[in-house]
C-alpha cells in the first residue's frame, strides 16, 4: 500500500472512463503484477489501480478504488459477455422470473430482453414493444417490476 489517492483514470478497455472516491484515501492498494493487463491508474501518482488477468481460462478483474461508476462496471460486464438490460445507469435486479428496475431520471426507458424472453408489466405500463426491446415510461425515482417468461 502507498499513501493517498483521489480516484483513477482508465486505460485499454476502460480508456476514457474515470472512477473512484473524490477524497484522499490512505493507505490504498497498488497492483504490482507485471503479467496483469493495466485497466486503470491512480490520478495522484499514476500507480496501477485496476487490472485484468486471465488464469486457467478465467478472467479476473481487480479494482483497488472504492466508488466504481456504472459506466465502468458496464464495460467490464459487456466484455465478459453478460447480458446488458439497459444502456443507462438504471438499477436492475432480476432472479430470472421478476425484473425490477429503478431509475432516478424521468422519461422513457428501453429494456433489452435476452433472446427467448418475454416481459409482462406488473407495475408501470409497457408503452412500446419491438422485438426483444420493451419500453416503459418512468417518473423520477420510480421503480417498476416486470414478469419474465419464455417468449412464444
PDB file of C-alpha atoms in Angstrom:
ATOM      1  CA  UNK A   1       0.000   0.000   0.000  1.00  0.00           C
ATOM      2  CA  UNK A   2       1.078   3.549  -0.750  1.00  0.00           C
ATOM      3  CA  UNK A   3      -0.250   6.774   0.744  1.00  0.00           C
ATOM      4  CA  UNK A   4      -3.079   8.852  -0.722  1.00  0.00           C
ATOM      5  CA  UNK A   5      -5.301   8.598  -3.766  1.00  0.00           C
ATOM      6  CA  UNK A   6      -8.116  10.597  -5.332  1.00  0.00           C
ATOM      7  CA  UNK A   7      -9.707   8.373  -7.960  1.00  0.00           C
ATOM      8  CA  UNK A   8      -8.475   6.704 -11.136  1.00  0.00           C
ATOM      9  CA  UNK A   9      -8.484   7.073 -14.913  1.00  0.00           C
ATOM     10  CA  UNK A  10      -8.989   4.179 -17.314  1.00  0.00           C
ATOM     11  CA  UNK A  11      -6.636   2.604 -19.855  1.00  0.00           C
ATOM     12  CA  UNK A  12      -7.174  -0.023 -22.546  1.00  0.00           C
ATOM     13  CA  UNK A  13     -10.685  -1.473 -22.200  1.00  0.00           C
ATOM     14  CA  UNK A  14     -11.590   1.373 -19.817  1.00  0.00           C
ATOM     15  CA  UNK A  15      -9.889   4.207 -21.716  1.00  0.00           C
ATOM     16  CA  UNK A  16     -11.762   7.490 -21.346  1.00  0.00           C
ATOM     17  CA  UNK A  17     -13.556   6.465 -18.132  1.00  0.00           C
ATOM     18  CA  UNK A  18     -12.908   7.749 -14.621  1.00  0.00           C
ATOM     19  CA  UNK A  19     -13.936   6.444 -11.202  1.00  0.00           C
ATOM     20  CA  UNK A  20     -13.109   6.430  -7.541  1.00  0.00           C
ATOM     21  CA  UNK A  21     -13.635   8.361  -4.369  1.00  0.00           C
ATOM     22  CA  UNK A  22     -13.019  12.115  -4.711  1.00  0.00           C
ATOM     23  CA  UNK A  23     -11.498  12.399  -1.215  1.00  0.00           C
ATOM     24  CA  UNK A  24      -7.958  11.408  -0.277  1.00  0.00           C
ATOM     25  CA  UNK A  25      -7.960   7.716   0.768  1.00  0.00           C
ATOM     26  CA  UNK A  26      -4.930   6.341   2.548  1.00  0.00           C
ATOM     27  CA  UNK A  27      -3.464   3.774   2.577  1.00  0.00           C
ATOM     28  CA  UNK A  28      -4.558   2.185  -0.681  1.00  0.00           C
ATOM     29  CA  UNK A  29      -3.573  -0.995  -2.548  1.00  0.00           C
ATOM     30  CA  UNK A  30      -1.491  -0.898  -5.732  1.00  0.00           C
ATOM     31  CA  UNK A  31      -1.395  -3.621  -8.419  1.00  0.00           C
ATOM     32  CA  UNK A  32       2.160  -4.879  -8.862  1.00  0.00           C
ATOM     33  CA  UNK A  33       1.578  -7.988 -11.014  1.00  0.00           C
ATOM     34  CA  UNK A  34       3.593  -7.373 -14.198  1.00  0.00           C
ATOM     35  CA  UNK A  35       1.598 -10.078 -16.033  1.00  0.00           C
ATOM     36  CA  UNK A  36      -1.732  -8.307 -15.453  1.00  0.00           C
ATOM     37  CA  UNK A  37      -3.236  -6.010 -18.101  1.00  0.00           C
ATOM     38  CA  UNK A  38      -3.451  -2.450 -16.772  1.00  0.00           C
ATOM     39  CA  UNK A  39      -7.005  -1.054 -16.863  1.00  0.00           C
ATOM     40  CA  UNK A  40      -6.604   1.994 -14.642  1.00  0.00           C
ATOM     41  CA  UNK A  41      -4.147   4.240 -12.850  1.00  0.00           C
ATOM     42  CA  UNK A  42      -4.461   6.478  -9.813  1.00  0.00           C
ATOM     43  CA  UNK A  43      -4.767  10.181 -10.633  1.00  0.00           C
ATOM     44  CA  UNK A  44      -2.386  11.056  -7.791  1.00  0.00           C
ATOM     45  CA  UNK A  45       0.750   9.192  -8.935  1.00  0.00           C
ATOM     46  CA  UNK A  46      -0.092   7.009 -11.964  1.00  0.00           C
ATOM     47  CA  UNK A  47       0.328   3.771  -9.974  1.00  0.00           C
ATOM     48  CA  UNK A  48      -1.799   0.859 -11.244  1.00  0.00           C
ATOM     49  CA  UNK A  49      -5.218   0.799  -9.549  1.00  0.00           C
ATOM     50  CA  UNK A  50      -7.134  -1.615 -11.803  1.00  0.00           C
ATOM     51  CA  UNK A  51      -6.114  -4.667 -13.792  1.00  0.00           C
ATOM     52  CA  UNK A  52      -7.328  -7.763 -15.601  1.00  0.00           C
ATOM     53  CA  UNK A  53      -5.638 -11.146 -15.728  1.00  0.00           C
ATOM     54  CA  UNK A  54      -6.585 -14.491 -17.242  1.00  0.00           C
ATOM     55  CA  UNK A  55      -5.587 -17.543 -15.216  1.00  0.00           C
ATOM     56  CA  UNK A  56      -6.554 -21.114 -16.160  1.00  0.00           C
ATOM     57  CA  UNK A  57      -9.064 -19.773 -18.706  1.00  0.00           C
ATOM     58  CA  UNK A  58     -10.840 -17.464 -16.243  1.00  0.00           C
ATOM     59  CA  UNK A  59     -10.706 -13.672 -16.333  1.00  0.00           C
ATOM     60  CA  UNK A  60     -10.268 -11.777 -13.089  1.00  0.00           C
ATOM     61  CA  UNK A  61     -10.791  -8.040 -12.764  1.00  0.00           C
ATOM     62  CA  UNK A  62      -9.388  -6.138  -9.791  1.00  0.00           C
ATOM     63  CA  UNK A  63     -10.267  -2.585  -8.755  1.00  0.00           C
ATOM     64  CA  UNK A  64      -8.460  -1.060  -5.786  1.00  0.00           C
ATOM     65  CA  UNK A  65     -10.694   2.032  -5.745  1.00  0.00           C
ATOM     66  CA  UNK A  66     -13.990   2.404  -3.980  1.00  0.00           C
ATOM     67  CA  UNK A  67     -16.998   4.022  -5.705  1.00  0.00           C
ATOM     68  CA  UNK A  68     -16.881   2.428  -9.153  1.00  0.00           C
ATOM     69  CA  UNK A  69     -19.145   4.154 -11.657  1.00  0.00           C
ATOM     70  CA  UNK A  70     -21.886   2.242 -13.536  1.00  0.00           C
ATOM     71  CA  UNK A  71     -20.138   3.020 -16.849  1.00  0.00           C
ATOM     72  CA  UNK A  72     -17.029   1.165 -15.627  1.00  0.00           C
ATOM     73  CA  UNK A  73     -18.999  -1.863 -14.468  1.00  0.00           C
ATOM     74  CA  UNK A  74     -20.995  -1.911 -17.727  1.00  0.00           C
ATOM     75  CA  UNK A  75     -17.762  -2.094 -19.780  1.00  0.00           C
ATOM     76  CA  UNK A  76     -16.476  -4.968 -17.660  1.00  0.00           C
ATOM     77  CA  UNK A  77     -19.783  -6.859 -17.865  1.00  0.00           C
ATOM     78  CA  UNK A  78     -20.082  -6.294 -21.642  1.00  0.00           C
ATOM     79  CA  UNK A  79     -16.547  -7.566 -22.190  1.00  0.00           C
ATOM     80  CA  UNK A  80     -17.305 -10.625 -20.060  1.00  0.00           C
ATOM     81  CA  UNK A  81     -20.360 -11.417 -22.205  1.00  0.00           C
ATOM     82  CA  UNK A  82     -23.032 -10.620 -19.604  1.00  0.00           C
ATOM     83  CA  UNK A  83     -26.468  -9.517 -20.766  1.00  0.00           C
ATOM     84  CA  UNK A  84     -26.903  -5.728 -20.525  1.00  0.00           C
ATOM     85  CA  UNK A  85     -30.534  -4.834 -19.814  1.00  0.00           C
ATOM     86  CA  UNK A  86     -30.389  -1.038 -20.301  1.00  0.00           C
ATOM     87  CA  UNK A  87     -27.956   1.439 -21.802  1.00  0.00           C
ATOM     88  CA  UNK A  88     -28.240   3.957 -18.974  1.00  0.00           C
ATOM     89  CA  UNK A  89     -27.437   3.887 -15.259  1.00  0.00           C
ATOM     90  CA  UNK A  90     -30.740   2.322 -14.151  1.00  0.00           C
ATOM     91  CA  UNK A  91     -30.529  -0.162 -11.307  1.00  0.00           C
ATOM     92  CA  UNK A  92     -31.589  -3.630 -12.449  1.00  0.00           C
ATOM     93  CA  UNK A  93     -32.261  -6.663 -10.280  1.00  0.00           C
ATOM     94  CA  UNK A  94     -33.615  -9.975 -11.511  1.00  0.00           C
ATOM     95  CA  UNK A  95     -33.910 -13.574 -10.446  1.00  0.00           C
ATOM     96  CA  UNK A  96     -34.869 -14.706 -13.949  1.00  0.00           C
ATOM     97  CA  UNK A  97     -38.599 -14.586 -13.167  1.00  0.00           C
ATOM     98  CA  UNK A  98     -39.078 -10.989 -11.996  1.00  0.00           C
ATOM     99  CA  UNK A  99     -37.131  -7.984 -13.233  1.00  0.00           C
ATOM    100  CA  UNK A 100     -37.062  -4.866 -11.059  1.00  0.00           C
ATOM    101  CA  UNK A 101     -35.781  -1.592 -12.464  1.00  0.00           C
ATOM    102  CA  UNK A 102     -35.217   1.654 -10.583  1.00  0.00           C
ATOM    103  CA  UNK A 103     -34.399   4.909 -12.274  1.00  0.00           C
ATOM    104  CA  UNK A 104     -33.536   8.333 -10.886  1.00  0.00           C
ATOM    105  CA  UNK A 105     -34.480  10.240 -14.078  1.00  0.00           C
ATOM    106  CA  UNK A 106     -37.962  10.589 -15.568  1.00  0.00           C
ATOM    107  CA  UNK A 107     -38.781   9.544 -19.123  1.00  0.00           C
ATOM    108  CA  UNK A 108     -38.814   6.556 -21.451  1.00  0.00           C
ATOM    109  CA  UNK A 109     -36.599   3.580 -20.674  1.00  0.00           C
ATOM    110  CA  UNK A 110     -35.769   0.835 -23.176  1.00  0.00           C
ATOM    111  CA  UNK A 111     -35.174  -2.589 -21.620  1.00  0.00           C
ATOM    112  CA  UNK A 112     -33.367  -5.130 -23.802  1.00  0.00           C
ATOM    113  CA  UNK A 113     -34.644  -8.623 -23.094  1.00  0.00           C
ATOM    114  CA  UNK A 114     -32.454 -11.666 -23.726  1.00  0.00           C
ATOM    115  CA  UNK A 115     -33.366 -13.813 -26.737  1.00  0.00           C
ATOM    116  CA  UNK A 116     -36.318 -16.079 -25.995  1.00  0.00           C
ATOM    117  CA  UNK A 117     -37.573 -13.955 -23.074  1.00  0.00           C
ATOM    118  CA  UNK A 118     -40.860 -12.023 -22.937  1.00  0.00           C
ATOM    119  CA  UNK A 119     -41.988  -9.484 -20.350  1.00  0.00           C
ATOM    120  CA  UNK A 120     -45.349  -8.616 -18.826  1.00  0.00           C
ATOM    121  CA  UNK A 121     -45.795  -5.482 -16.726  1.00  0.00           C
ATOM    122  CA  UNK A 122     -46.569  -5.953 -13.043  1.00  0.00           C
ATOM    123  CA  UNK A 123     -46.269  -2.245 -12.258  1.00  0.00           C
ATOM    124  CA  UNK A 124     -45.785   0.622 -14.738  1.00  0.00           C
ATOM    125  CA  UNK A 125     -47.193   0.073 -18.220  1.00  0.00           C
ATOM    126  CA  UNK A 126     -45.170  -1.129 -21.185  1.00  0.00           C
ATOM    127  CA  UNK A 127     -45.571   1.784 -23.627  1.00  0.00           C
ATOM    128  CA  UNK A 128     -43.902   0.160 -26.628  1.00  0.00           C
ATOM    129  CA  UNK A 129     -42.539  -3.233 -27.645  1.00  0.00           C
ATOM    130  CA  UNK A 130     -40.402  -4.018 -30.680  1.00  0.00           C
ATOM    131  CA  UNK A 131     -38.723  -7.410 -30.910  1.00  0.00           C
ATOM    132  CA  UNK A 132     -36.830  -8.020 -27.697  1.00  0.00           C
ATOM    133  CA  UNK A 133     -36.993  -4.361 -26.565  1.00  0.00           C
ATOM    134  CA  UNK A 134     -39.752  -3.153 -24.249  1.00  0.00           C
ATOM    135  CA  UNK A 135     -40.164   0.476 -23.312  1.00  0.00           C
ATOM    136  CA  UNK A 136     -41.531   1.859 -20.060  1.00  0.00           C
ATOM    137  CA  UNK A 137     -42.137   5.444 -19.052  1.00  0.00           C
ATOM    138  CA  UNK A 138     -40.937   6.038 -15.504  1.00  0.00           C
ATOM    139  CA  UNK A 139     -41.190   9.069 -13.266  1.00  0.00           C
ATOM    140  CA  UNK A 140     -38.192  10.349 -11.311  1.00  0.00           C
ATOM    141  CA  UNK A 141     -37.106   7.870  -8.600  1.00  0.00           C
ATOM    142  CA  UNK A 142     -39.715   5.320  -9.691  1.00  0.00           C
ATOM    143  CA  UNK A 143     -39.340   1.546  -9.618  1.00  0.00           C
ATOM    144  CA  UNK A 144     -41.125  -0.889 -11.918  1.00  0.00           C
ATOM    145  CA  UNK A 145     -41.491  -4.662 -11.957  1.00  0.00           C
ATOM    146  CA  UNK A 146     -41.844  -6.971 -14.947  1.00  0.00           C
ATOM    147  CA  UNK A 147     -42.673 -10.664 -15.013  1.00  0.00           C
ATOM    148  CA  UNK A 148     -40.251 -12.545 -17.273  1.00  0.00           C
ATOM    149  CA  UNK A 149     -41.484 -15.585 -19.194  1.00  0.00           C
ATOM    150  CA  UNK A 150     -40.457 -17.683 -22.164  1.00  0.00           C
ATOM    151  CA  UNK A 151     -41.263 -15.927 -25.447  1.00  0.00           C
ATOM    152  CA  UNK A 152     -43.814 -17.670 -27.636  1.00  0.00           C
TER     153      UNK A 152
END
